[in-house]
Amino acid sequence: MRNLLWILSGVLLVTACNNISSSDGNEDVLSFVNPFIGNADNGHTFPGACVPFGFIQASPETGNDEWKYCSGFNIADDSIMGFAQNHLNGTGCPDLGDVLIFPFSGDVKNGIYKSAYDKATQTASPAYYKVKLTDSDIDVEVTATQRTAYYVCTYNSDAPARMLLDMQSGVVYNQDHLKTHVLYADMNMPDNWTITGHQEVKNWVRRHFFYVVKFDKPYTVKEVLPAREGEKAKRMILEFDLEPGESVQIKVALSTVGIEGAQSALLTESPDWDFEAVKKESQDLWRELLSKVSVSGTKEQKTNFYTSLYHLYIQPNDIADIDGKYRGVNDSVFVSKSGTYYSTFSLWDTYRAAHPLYTILIPKRVPGMINSLLDYQKVQGHLPVWTLWDKETYCMIANHAVPVVVDAYLKGFKGFSPEDAYNAIKASLTVSHKKSDWETYDKYGYYPFDIITVESVSRTLESAYDDYCAAQMAKAMGKDKDYEFFMKRASAYKSLFDPGTKLMRGKDSKGKWRSPFNPFLLSHAASCGGDYTEGNAWQYTWHVQHDVAGLIDLMGGKESFAMKLDSLFMLDTIAENTGFVSDVSGFIGQYAHGNEPSHHVVYLYNYVDQPWKTQELIPEIFERFYKPKPDGLCGNDDCGQMSAWYIFSSMGFYPVDPISGEYVLGAPQMDKISIQLTEDRAFVVEAKNLSRKNKYVKSVELNGKPVRGLTIKHEDIMSGGHLVFTMTDEPVKRVLK
């Protein structure tokens, strides 16, 4: 029954978040953003308030001690335990959840600080969240700026107005971590309107944060709750002298550097007690950014599209203070020359489509992201693998900051040193670190599974792509010897192609294949080992983004390749697994859309002259795996990568090879999409005669001229123009040239 209730509530939630109208009476783009999408199952999104690329994500928490609470919130739950100030969007690992506040009236039941909440009236939109905590009849509103959270808590009961301030809380792996993840805690109360402090915590990463909490009414400390074994931070009950219907306003600011940075954020970003003014300013930031793309379609399509765009822009997060200071990977304090410093780089996911999409939609931010990657390398010695608050998680594999940097360079972005960028890439791909063993890789030409005991196949394939990217930058810069070196390594994938099974298969240091070999067995390094990264042989065989033609040759030509690709989408066999593999989801046969290695695969039919199969599969993926409700995502949003796939595919093209400067055509899913590139230049995609029946592409024209092949170039988009797909109800053969 509970599941039925929250599924039904998803319908109400879509309505609740669409009650926004613009001042001129026109349709407001914010009305199509539904932050509740992905709040259930393993979508791991949060519904709370933030600004684009903000340091703060102020959001309710329903749990914080297991995998389903990576974002701190799961809408299947019936109660809220409080509101914390920072959260991750769609990740597969938990962290953050700092400075938890929980308003309540009178006494709590059995010493458990949580409240039921009214899902039917729960409201969320960009930079705003509102809910009623029904146990105490308290209305909570939340908005946010770049570095601050702002709450209004209205106490409607005549019971004493109280608030739990829980500094021990955090989004962690399990209950035991809740007691031990705080390594150091210091708190000060300079007056009875203010609380400040500094903590060091460790869960996914080890990090410092400094905080300032300000109230608009004086508090008294009613009780300091007894510390449990291992706890170092305080949990306090504050009390306020209020009449029924009165409110307490709370502001929370964070900094990685010091209390002064948090105080400066409050004074600069939210100087007055004017919630509506802060909310409006923050929502205007979202409105300006989201309005650069206009779409024509159904309400459901618009909701999916703009929510995807919203999720795309939540991160990477600018963690710098107002003065540009930030705490780096070695815990030293640095100053960003530009005043911005980005982290939360889920690069294994986002190099595929999110970062290429940033180069189109928000090009002004790209140099700042690149410089952040390069500044990190100067300290750490290699480019980021997966960084949170500039601390390396070493989550996932390979070094996919490389394609992000190379893509920006090859597209002509300025504002960073190409020589520094190349040196950072070369160092990352030649000097071994925790997630690389270049000596072994170079000796054997692949990662042997008896030496690299987990993920050997996936690490080989993904490293080969990074090598290819490095080679293209070396070639463009006239570094011929480096080009030859990296191109040779880029062919490492060929060493692991088993011609007998026509699948990528583990091989040991003596050149012998993994035996016995189960191509359906899903692997996960953290729980059940194996040769693949959150996947199996069927999913990873296609991970040759840079040399599809070479993979076609290995498989025996286009016909054989197409038959194998057909099998991928038809085979429903899943072997029993011994470990956690919940990240692998969204299945069509063996294709797993919920996990990123599959994302380019649907477009590979274009390379074997069967584009109509791509055109058939894309609407199926849209219909099955992107729905405008809490359980509408088939997997973690992964810091915007799932969303980026949706946005690109809505427009009818996708970056199979993200650094190529080309996009492979698919089938548009909306009638019209317009990107405002500059004040006087736009790129418009139009799908004529599009319908559920007319899902096939009959012809494509760019600026009135036929597109002969099945790709368009990055410069075609950025120059502005009109891309027109004419749709039909019958498959049409078009050849990739």
XYZ file of C-alpha atoms in Angstrom:
737
model
C 0.000 0.000 0.000
C 2.804 2.411 0.848
C 4.371 1.970 -2.591
C 1.001 2.577 -4.212
C 0.613 5.788 -2.248
C 3.925 7.258 -3.300
C 3.459 6.211 -6.903
C 0.085 7.935 -6.902
C 1.632 10.898 -5.141
C 3.982 11.270 -8.086
C 1.010 12.470 -10.107
C 0.193 15.043 -7.437
C 3.807 16.100 -7.195
C 4.009 16.964 -10.861
C 1.006 19.222 -10.354
C 2.329 20.687 -7.134
C 5.556 21.871 -8.695
C 3.884 23.366 -11.755
C 2.036 26.189 -10.010
C 4.518 28.799 -11.218
C 3.583 31.504 -13.670
C 5.709 34.270 -15.088
C 4.947 37.894 -14.376
C 3.996 38.626 -17.982
C 1.396 35.845 -18.072
C 3.419 33.623 -20.392
C 4.284 30.019 -19.651
C 7.172 29.883 -17.180
C 9.939 27.415 -17.959
C 10.298 26.652 -14.239
C 6.803 25.169 -14.228
C 8.156 22.219 -16.229
C 10.920 21.329 -13.775
C 9.898 18.556 -11.397
C 12.620 17.959 -8.776
C 10.712 14.901 -7.540
C 11.659 12.938 -10.676
C 14.200 10.302 -9.640
C 13.438 10.559 -5.900
C 12.411 6.889 -5.749
C 14.150 3.580 -6.382
C 17.751 4.177 -7.474
C 17.412 7.561 -9.193
C 19.080 9.117 -6.122
C 18.035 12.696 -6.882
C 16.959 15.174 -4.215
C 13.946 17.551 -4.241
C 15.451 20.484 -2.325
C 16.686 23.950 -3.209
C 19.885 24.930 -5.021
C 21.161 27.317 -7.686
C 23.012 26.277 -10.861
C 26.375 24.705 -9.965
C 25.850 25.799 -6.356
C 27.857 24.740 -3.324
C 24.609 24.348 -1.344
C 21.803 21.824 -1.938
C 19.345 22.372 0.948
C 16.981 19.428 1.024
C 14.877 17.224 3.280
C 16.211 13.875 4.415
C 14.179 10.743 4.984
C 17.196 8.530 5.683
C 20.967 8.690 5.693
C 22.425 5.269 6.417
C 22.107 2.998 3.365
C 22.527 2.946 -0.413
C 19.001 4.070 -1.237
C 19.738 7.321 0.608
C 22.718 8.474 -1.450
C 20.912 11.809 -1.868
C 19.402 11.664 1.620
C 15.843 11.384 0.308
C 13.589 8.588 -0.866
C 9.954 9.422 -1.478
C 8.806 5.918 -0.557
C 9.378 6.899 3.076
C 6.571 8.363 5.156
C 8.630 10.647 7.397
C 11.255 13.395 7.266
C 14.130 13.390 9.776
C 15.306 16.923 9.038
C 16.894 19.222 6.494
C 20.603 19.182 5.623
C 22.512 21.717 3.566
C 24.340 19.748 0.877
C 23.529 16.663 -1.157
C 24.668 14.673 -4.171
C 22.537 14.410 -7.307
C 22.044 10.917 -8.642
C 25.247 9.275 -7.440
C 25.842 5.657 -6.490
C 27.767 6.517 -3.319
C 26.628 8.551 -0.289
C 28.201 11.617 1.323
C 27.519 15.208 2.476
C 24.288 15.851 4.427
C 25.968 18.394 6.707
C 24.280 20.514 9.411
C 20.929 18.796 9.930
C 18.075 20.852 11.384
C 14.722 19.414 12.446
C 11.917 21.708 13.669
C 9.335 20.222 16.033
C 6.894 21.260 18.748
C 6.701 19.925 22.267
C 8.218 16.502 22.792
C 9.057 13.786 20.279
C 7.857 10.209 20.585
C 10.306 7.665 21.978
C 13.241 10.013 21.494
C 13.031 9.647 17.692
C 13.416 12.917 15.832
C 11.339 12.647 12.692
C 7.876 13.632 11.476
C 5.291 12.406 9.063
C 4.779 14.819 6.180
C 2.006 15.710 3.787
C 3.036 14.378 0.368
C -0.082 15.714 -1.310
C 0.908 19.321 -0.635
C 4.657 18.916 -0.867
C 6.009 21.440 -3.390
C 9.288 21.725 -5.238
C 10.637 23.837 -8.059
C 14.107 25.185 -8.873
C 15.523 26.964 -5.788
C 12.425 26.262 -3.683
C 10.954 23.490 -1.561
C 7.975 23.491 0.839
C 6.447 20.821 3.050
C 4.170 20.437 6.081
C 5.515 18.356 8.948
C 2.216 16.984 10.171
C 3.256 15.596 13.560
C 3.858 19.131 14.890
C 1.893 21.116 12.291
C 4.966 23.003 11.061
C 5.302 24.497 7.584
C 8.857 24.527 6.257
C 10.015 26.545 3.249
C 13.529 26.367 1.819
C 15.486 28.361 -0.741
C 19.196 28.673 -1.435
C 21.954 30.843 -2.858
C 25.375 29.750 -4.094
C 26.763 29.224 -0.576
C 23.785 29.634 1.787
C 20.524 27.916 2.682
C 17.509 29.889 3.896
C 14.588 28.381 5.840
C 11.278 29.681 7.150
C 9.718 27.392 9.755
C 6.178 28.339 10.773
C 5.020 26.754 14.038
C 1.221 26.470 13.991
C 0.842 24.549 17.262
C 0.673 26.095 20.725
C 3.254 23.567 22.017
C 6.806 24.876 22.683
C 8.677 25.683 19.451
C 11.852 23.624 19.278
C 14.529 22.610 16.823
C 17.084 19.819 16.741
C 20.511 20.914 15.490
C 22.300 17.657 14.712
C 25.972 18.115 13.825
C 26.681 14.393 14.112
C 24.368 13.577 11.206
C 25.568 12.960 7.671
C 24.735 10.861 4.627
C 26.832 7.747 5.229
C 27.103 4.065 4.349
C 25.466 2.545 7.437
C 24.449 3.080 11.044
C 27.951 2.474 12.376
C 29.332 5.273 10.198
C 26.834 7.691 11.713
C 28.674 7.367 15.037
C 32.222 7.549 13.675
C 32.280 9.644 10.505
C 32.857 12.897 12.424
C 36.586 13.024 13.178
C 36.714 16.487 14.730
C 34.076 18.975 15.831
C 34.287 22.463 17.267
C 31.243 24.652 17.992
C 30.850 28.224 19.235
C 27.801 30.292 20.233
C 28.879 33.944 20.058
C 25.327 35.067 20.840
C 21.873 33.514 21.029
C 21.161 34.274 17.371
C 24.317 32.596 16.006
C 26.115 29.242 16.014
C 29.444 28.693 14.237
C 31.855 25.823 13.945
C 34.313 23.617 12.121
C 34.186 19.878 11.499
C 36.265 17.247 9.817
C 34.338 14.250 8.538
C 35.068 11.091 6.595
C 32.759 8.916 4.542
C 33.330 8.699 0.775
C 36.040 11.334 1.201
C 37.733 13.044 4.133
C 36.912 16.735 4.207
C 36.635 19.879 6.335
C 33.672 22.209 6.490
C 33.039 25.446 8.355
C 29.556 26.717 9.087
C 27.572 29.677 10.336
C 23.947 29.247 11.440
C 21.922 32.451 11.965
C 18.409 32.810 13.415
C 16.097 35.811 13.222
C 14.855 35.119 16.754
C 16.896 34.309 19.844
C 17.245 30.698 20.912
C 17.903 29.023 24.195
C 19.622 25.662 24.516
C 17.030 23.432 26.129
C 19.095 20.258 26.045
C 22.323 18.783 24.746
C 21.601 15.174 23.855
C 24.019 12.607 25.292
C 26.728 11.477 22.889
C 26.688 7.881 21.800
C 29.901 5.883 21.679
C 32.231 7.254 19.001
C 30.351 10.537 18.483
C 32.287 13.804 18.523
C 29.735 16.406 17.362
C 26.835 17.873 19.312
C 23.141 17.220 18.966
C 21.223 20.035 20.659
C 17.616 20.976 21.225
C 17.026 24.704 20.726
C 13.873 26.443 21.908
C 12.212 29.640 20.679
C 9.631 31.878 22.348
C 6.864 31.937 19.734
C 3.123 32.404 19.502
C 1.122 29.945 17.362
C 1.492 30.915 13.689
C 4.852 32.636 14.187
C 7.954 31.717 12.205
C 11.636 31.242 12.817
C 13.925 32.061 9.916
C 17.253 30.264 9.651
C 20.223 30.827 7.388
C 23.111 28.385 7.058
C 26.320 29.155 5.191
C 29.177 26.743 4.463
C 32.819 27.077 3.473
C 35.671 24.627 2.911
C 38.167 27.247 4.094
C 36.984 28.987 7.262
C 34.184 30.569 9.262
C 35.055 33.930 7.706
C 34.188 32.525 4.272
C 30.792 31.367 5.498
C 30.119 34.722 7.166
C 31.083 36.565 3.999
C 28.622 34.418 2.018
C 25.786 35.381 4.364
C 26.597 39.081 4.216
C 26.948 39.089 0.425
C 24.357 36.615 -0.821
C 21.628 36.894 1.812
C 22.183 40.049 3.899
C 18.566 40.665 4.927
C 15.725 38.596 6.335
C 13.790 38.609 3.069
C 12.995 35.049 2.022
C 10.925 35.979 -1.030
C 13.654 38.242 -2.400
C 16.286 35.515 -2.085
C 13.943 32.941 -3.591
C 13.140 35.214 -6.543
C 16.778 36.012 -7.250
C 17.748 32.340 -7.156
C 14.799 31.269 -9.297
C 15.682 33.992 -11.799
C 19.126 32.391 -12.169
C 17.443 29.129 -13.106
C 14.916 30.865 -15.339
C 17.630 32.658 -17.303
C 19.680 29.506 -17.759
C 16.858 27.100 -18.617
C 15.174 29.584 -20.970
C 18.136 29.441 -23.328
C 16.549 26.266 -24.661
C 12.928 26.353 -25.829
C 10.997 23.240 -26.769
C 7.701 22.367 -28.405
C 5.927 19.241 -27.273
C 3.486 17.796 -24.790
C 3.493 18.764 -21.119
C 5.036 15.412 -20.275
C 7.804 15.918 -22.823
C 8.545 19.409 -21.553
C 8.633 18.172 -17.968
C 11.103 15.431 -18.829
C 13.246 17.769 -20.913
C 13.498 20.708 -18.521
C 13.954 18.465 -15.496
C 16.818 16.774 -17.333
C 18.286 20.196 -18.056
C 17.863 21.116 -14.392
C 19.638 17.976 -13.202
C 22.424 18.607 -15.720
C 23.126 22.033 -14.213
C 23.229 21.048 -10.531
C 26.904 20.095 -10.836
C 29.871 20.285 -11.076
C 29.762 22.459 -7.966
C 31.685 25.693 -7.492
C 33.223 25.164 -4.038
C 35.159 28.438 -3.862
C 34.396 31.154 -1.320
C 33.421 34.619 -2.527
C 37.091 35.644 -2.451
C 38.059 32.641 -4.616
C 39.609 30.614 -1.805
C 39.041 26.858 -1.647
C 40.496 23.891 0.183
C 42.378 21.636 -2.214
C 43.078 17.937 -2.414
C 46.055 18.196 -0.010
C 44.074 20.351 2.458
C 46.054 23.457 1.558
C 44.065 26.624 0.816
C 44.355 27.948 -2.724
C 42.974 30.990 -4.498
C 41.284 30.591 -7.871
C 42.366 33.254 -10.357
C 38.877 33.305 -11.863
C 37.092 33.216 -8.508
C 35.512 29.835 -9.277
C 36.685 26.308 -8.596
C 34.640 23.310 -9.677
C 34.467 19.887 -8.087
C 31.946 17.000 -7.948
C 33.322 15.623 -11.198
C 31.656 12.265 -11.899
C 33.876 11.915 -14.940
C 33.391 8.212 -15.680
C 29.772 9.131 -16.311
C 29.822 12.708 -17.543
C 32.611 12.638 -20.151
C 30.240 10.739 -22.418
C 27.507 13.356 -22.964
C 27.231 15.855 -20.094
C 30.532 17.625 -20.774
C 30.011 17.695 -24.554
C 26.598 19.210 -23.841
C 28.188 21.877 -21.626
C 30.331 22.933 -24.606
C 27.115 23.712 -26.498
C 24.821 25.077 -23.802
C 27.139 26.845 -21.345
C 30.460 27.430 -23.175
C 31.417 30.321 -20.886
C 31.767 27.910 -17.948
C 33.901 25.360 -19.795
C 37.305 27.076 -19.315
C 36.627 27.314 -15.585
C 35.933 23.592 -15.447
C 39.095 22.811 -17.424
C 41.247 25.035 -15.234
C 39.817 23.333 -12.140
C 40.868 19.954 -13.545
C 44.338 21.259 -14.367
C 44.804 22.976 -11.002
C 43.906 19.699 -9.310
C 46.546 17.846 -11.345
C 49.255 20.310 -10.341
C 48.725 19.275 -6.720
C 47.761 15.612 -7.028
C 49.985 14.629 -9.961
C 47.180 13.287 -12.124
C 43.883 14.579 -13.454
C 40.781 13.810 -11.378
C 39.179 10.385 -11.469
C 36.074 11.248 -9.384
C 36.433 14.265 -7.086
C 34.115 15.505 -4.346
C 34.986 18.801 -2.640
C 38.340 18.472 -4.453
C 39.076 15.202 -2.667
C 39.724 12.124 -4.775
C 37.317 9.250 -4.296
C 39.142 7.038 -6.828
C 35.676 5.810 -7.685
C 35.293 4.099 -11.065
C 38.136 3.537 -13.533
C 40.395 5.074 -16.177
C 41.036 8.837 -16.207
C 38.146 10.415 -18.043
C 39.140 13.978 -17.295
C 41.355 13.342 -20.332
C 38.557 13.361 -22.955
C 36.954 16.365 -21.224
C 40.163 18.403 -21.560
C 40.895 17.175 -25.090
C 37.359 17.909 -26.247
C 37.618 21.500 -25.027
C 40.997 21.953 -26.723
C 39.937 20.470 -30.062
C 36.789 22.621 -30.056
C 38.942 25.713 -29.739
C 38.171 26.797 -26.182
C 40.535 29.425 -24.804
C 41.288 30.508 -21.261
C 43.640 27.666 -20.327
C 47.174 26.704 -21.330
C 47.218 23.966 -24.002
C 50.765 23.019 -23.036
C 49.828 22.687 -19.366
C 46.753 20.721 -20.378
C 48.725 18.288 -22.519
C 51.410 17.823 -19.864
C 48.680 17.054 -17.319
C 47.201 14.462 -19.675
C 50.550 12.851 -20.428
C 51.452 12.628 -16.744
C 48.063 11.092 -15.937
C 48.491 8.409 -18.605
C 52.145 7.517 -17.997
C 52.773 7.875 -14.236
C 50.968 5.169 -12.272
C 48.606 6.042 -9.455
C 45.988 4.230 -7.383
C 43.711 3.478 -10.348
C 46.400 2.838 -12.984
C 49.359 0.521 -13.525
C 50.973 1.754 -16.698
C 54.009 -0.516 -16.353
C 51.784 -3.579 -16.541
C 49.591 -2.025 -19.239
C 52.598 -1.219 -21.441
C 54.304 -4.568 -20.845
C 51.350 -6.690 -21.931
C 49.369 -4.271 -24.076
C 46.338 -4.830 -21.830
C 45.524 -5.440 -18.160
C 45.908 -9.192 -17.423
C 43.305 -10.461 -14.979
C 45.844 -12.415 -12.896
C 47.751 -9.178 -12.173
C 44.915 -6.660 -12.230
C 42.468 -8.825 -10.354
C 39.301 -6.740 -10.758
C 37.874 -4.883 -13.757
C 40.763 -5.846 -16.039
C 38.680 -5.840 -19.218
C 36.845 -2.613 -18.483
C 40.030 -0.835 -17.387
C 41.736 -1.867 -20.613
C 38.895 -0.708 -22.834
C 38.367 2.613 -21.083
C 42.090 3.353 -20.851
C 42.374 2.724 -24.575
C 39.846 5.473 -25.183
C 41.793 7.911 -23.009
C 44.934 7.008 -24.962
C 43.154 7.772 -28.201
C 42.096 11.167 -26.863
C 45.664 11.955 -25.800
C 46.859 10.948 -29.259
C 44.491 13.370 -30.976
C 45.695 16.269 -28.836
C 49.320 15.273 -29.426
C 48.687 15.204 -33.170
C 47.034 18.625 -33.136
C 49.995 20.053 -31.211
C 52.618 18.499 -33.505
C 53.895 15.975 -30.944
C 54.365 13.148 -33.433
C 56.194 10.646 -31.201
C 53.584 10.989 -28.496
C 50.871 10.594 -31.099
C 52.354 7.285 -32.246
C 52.808 6.067 -28.650
C 49.251 6.806 -27.583
C 47.691 5.543 -30.809
C 49.457 2.229 -30.349
C 48.017 1.957 -26.836
C 44.595 2.981 -28.143
C 44.412 -0.373 -29.951
C 44.696 -2.305 -26.664
C 41.042 -3.275 -26.952
C 41.953 -5.668 -29.779
C 43.971 -7.828 -27.369
C 40.841 -8.716 -25.397
C 38.487 -9.458 -28.269
C 37.752 -13.183 -28.298
C 36.977 -14.217 -31.899
C 35.312 -17.399 -30.658
C 32.584 -15.663 -28.676
C 32.961 -12.287 -30.408
C 32.999 -10.668 -26.987
C 35.545 -8.828 -24.884
C 37.008 -11.420 -22.538
C 39.547 -11.430 -19.732
C 43.052 -12.624 -20.587
C 45.881 -13.492 -18.189
C 49.562 -12.551 -18.373
C 50.317 -15.712 -20.367
C 47.753 -14.814 -23.010
C 45.170 -17.372 -21.921
C 41.470 -16.522 -21.887
C 39.418 -16.405 -18.708
C 37.927 -19.869 -18.252
C 35.250 -20.743 -17.422
C 33.706 -17.700 -19.061
C 30.163 -16.543 -18.320
C 29.410 -13.560 -20.590
C 26.224 -12.755 -18.665
C 27.832 -12.507 -15.229
C 27.652 -8.973 -13.907
C 30.738 -7.619 -12.148
C 31.129 -5.000 -9.457
C 34.610 -4.301 -8.099
C 33.484 -3.342 -4.602
C 31.302 -6.378 -3.953
C 31.840 -9.309 -6.287
C 35.013 -8.614 -8.254
C 35.054 -9.723 -11.861
C 36.581 -8.454 -15.075
C 34.049 -5.699 -15.773
C 32.949 -2.460 -14.144
C 29.287 -2.600 -13.171
C 28.563 -4.691 -16.222
C 29.261 -7.859 -18.149
C 30.913 -8.957 -21.384
C 27.820 -8.253 -23.457
C 27.639 -4.651 -22.297
C 31.352 -3.860 -22.461
C 32.127 -5.439 -25.824
C 30.890 -2.273 -27.525
C 33.102 0.069 -25.501
C 35.267 1.112 -28.435
C 33.999 4.640 -28.934
C 37.039 5.736 -30.913
C 37.275 2.906 -33.418
C 33.900 1.435 -34.250
C 35.205 0.525 -37.700
C 37.978 -1.512 -36.076
C 35.464 -3.346 -33.891
C 33.325 -4.066 -36.952
C 36.347 -5.641 -38.652
C 37.088 -7.794 -35.599
C 33.527 -9.086 -35.666
C 33.781 -10.054 -39.302
C 32.123 -7.138 -41.032
C 28.948 -5.122 -40.883
C 26.493 -8.002 -41.176
C 28.115 -9.967 -38.358
C 28.359 -6.827 -36.222
C 24.688 -6.053 -36.753
C 23.655 -9.596 -35.828
C 25.697 -9.392 -32.616
C 24.169 -6.016 -31.823
C 20.703 -7.465 -32.421
C 21.521 -10.195 -29.911
C 22.496 -7.591 -27.295
C 18.988 -6.158 -27.342
C 17.264 -9.551 -27.472
C 19.079 -11.709 -24.905
C 17.213 -11.690 -21.608
C 19.470 -14.164 -19.798
C 20.896 -12.785 -16.545
C 23.258 -15.007 -14.599
C 23.005 -15.174 -10.838
C 25.340 -12.666 -9.196
C 27.077 -12.930 -5.861
C 27.364 -9.229 -5.106
C 25.758 -5.822 -5.343
C 24.943 -4.884 -8.948
C 21.971 -2.554 -8.497
C 23.731 0.115 -10.581
C 23.173 -2.067 -13.667
C 19.551 -1.447 -14.591
C 17.192 -0.356 -17.333
C 17.461 -3.502 -19.408
C 16.480 -4.140 -22.995
C 17.931 -7.610 -23.397
C 21.520 -7.160 -22.195
C 21.536 -3.440 -22.987
C 21.480 -1.587 -19.627
C 20.465 2.036 -20.044
C 20.738 2.684 -16.311
C 24.521 2.400 -16.547
C 26.718 4.615 -18.679
C 28.820 2.144 -20.726
C 25.655 1.335 -22.685
C 24.759 4.913 -23.539
C 26.371 5.153 -26.992
C 25.514 1.614 -28.053
C 22.042 2.267 -29.466
C 23.638 4.601 -32.036
C 26.008 1.936 -33.384
C 23.453 0.639 -35.898
C 24.284 3.711 -37.960
C 27.791 2.339 -38.552
C 26.405 -0.819 -40.185
C 23.847 0.881 -42.420
C 20.813 0.027 -40.283
C 19.877 3.418 -38.779
C 16.193 2.509 -38.535
C 17.019 0.199 -35.618
C 18.500 3.145 -33.727
C 15.347 5.090 -34.593
C 13.170 2.291 -33.203
C 15.103 1.915 -29.958
C 15.340 5.574 -28.944
C 11.581 6.120 -28.453
C 11.412 2.815 -26.577
C 14.119 4.018 -24.172
C 12.299 7.321 -23.753
C 9.000 5.629 -23.006
C 10.350 3.008 -20.618
C 13.166 4.764 -18.785
C 12.328 8.479 -18.643
C 8.987 9.101 -16.970
C 7.919 12.293 -15.172
C 7.401 10.715 -11.766
C 9.530 9.799 -8.737
C 10.346 6.297 -9.995
C 10.662 7.505 -13.591
C 14.425 7.011 -13.974
C 15.830 3.546 -14.585
C 19.106 4.257 -12.766
C 21.158 6.850 -10.925
C 21.055 10.197 -12.720
C 24.845 10.201 -12.196
C 25.450 13.928 -11.901
C 23.481 14.701 -15.040
C 24.729 12.039 -17.480
C 21.397 10.224 -17.712
C 19.825 13.615 -18.293
C 22.394 14.566 -20.932
C 21.610 11.403 -22.910
C 17.942 12.395 -22.874
C 18.627 15.966 -24.013
C 20.927 14.961 -26.859
C 18.626 12.177 -27.998
C 15.620 14.512 -27.872
C 17.425 16.655 -30.423
C 18.166 13.670 -32.642
C 21.935 13.238 -32.272
C 24.554 11.983 -29.801
C 28.377 12.143 -29.317
C 29.351 8.487 -29.749
C 32.998 9.589 -29.728
C 32.839 12.598 -27.392
C 36.046 14.265 -28.659
C 35.368 13.817 -32.367
C 33.510 17.091 -32.821
C 30.812 15.044 -34.543
C 27.375 13.900 -33.441
C 25.787 10.740 -34.807
C 22.199 11.239 -35.922
C 19.387 9.330 -34.304
C 15.719 10.256 -34.259
C 14.402 13.469 -32.651
C 11.728 12.979 -30.003
C 10.232 16.479 -29.847
C 8.627 18.641 -32.503
C 11.012 21.551 -32.121
C 13.978 22.481 -29.938
C 15.759 25.819 -30.144
C 19.058 26.643 -28.425
C 19.817 30.351 -28.035
C 23.579 30.344 -28.566
C 24.023 34.122 -28.423
C 21.679 37.093 -28.522
C 21.545 36.935 -32.322
C 22.298 33.293 -33.073
C 20.275 30.137 -32.458
C 20.394 26.498 -33.450
C 16.977 25.011 -34.168
C 16.070 21.341 -34.541
C 12.713 20.583 -36.110
C 11.029 17.217 -36.593
C 8.371 17.375 -39.302
C 5.511 14.865 -39.164
C 6.797 13.371 -35.896
C 4.394 10.983 -34.155
C 4.459 7.632 -32.383
C 3.922 6.010 -35.783
C 6.259 8.300 -37.702
C 9.404 7.406 -35.764
C 11.690 6.841 -38.735
C 13.876 9.482 -40.390
C 13.095 9.971 -44.060
C 15.513 12.827 -44.698
C 17.654 15.402 -42.899
C 18.464 18.933 -44.009
C 20.816 21.463 -42.470
C 20.122 25.046 -43.492
C 18.162 23.813 -46.495
C 20.839 21.419 -47.741
C 20.571 17.628 -47.479
C 22.726 15.908 -44.871
C 24.172 13.056 -46.883
C 25.674 10.970 -44.090
C 24.549 10.309 -40.559
C 26.569 12.895 -38.637
C 26.667 16.635 -38.064
C 29.613 18.624 -36.791
C 30.001 20.699 -33.646
C 30.643 23.807 -35.722
C 27.360 23.196 -37.568
C 25.595 23.674 -34.249
C 27.639 26.560 -32.896
C 27.362 28.514 -36.151
C 23.615 28.517 -35.704
C 21.102 27.293 -38.203
C 18.181 24.988 -38.817
C 18.365 21.188 -38.701
C 15.199 19.617 -40.115
C 14.269 15.948 -39.823
C 11.376 14.738 -41.957
C 9.815 11.737 -40.277
C 7.937 8.813 -41.788
C 6.326 5.518 -40.771
C 8.615 3.260 -42.812
C 12.327 2.469 -42.273
C 14.640 4.301 -44.676
C 18.167 3.174 -45.430
C 20.752 5.899 -44.942
C 24.499 5.302 -44.929
C 27.040 6.714 -42.468
C 29.794 8.433 -44.448
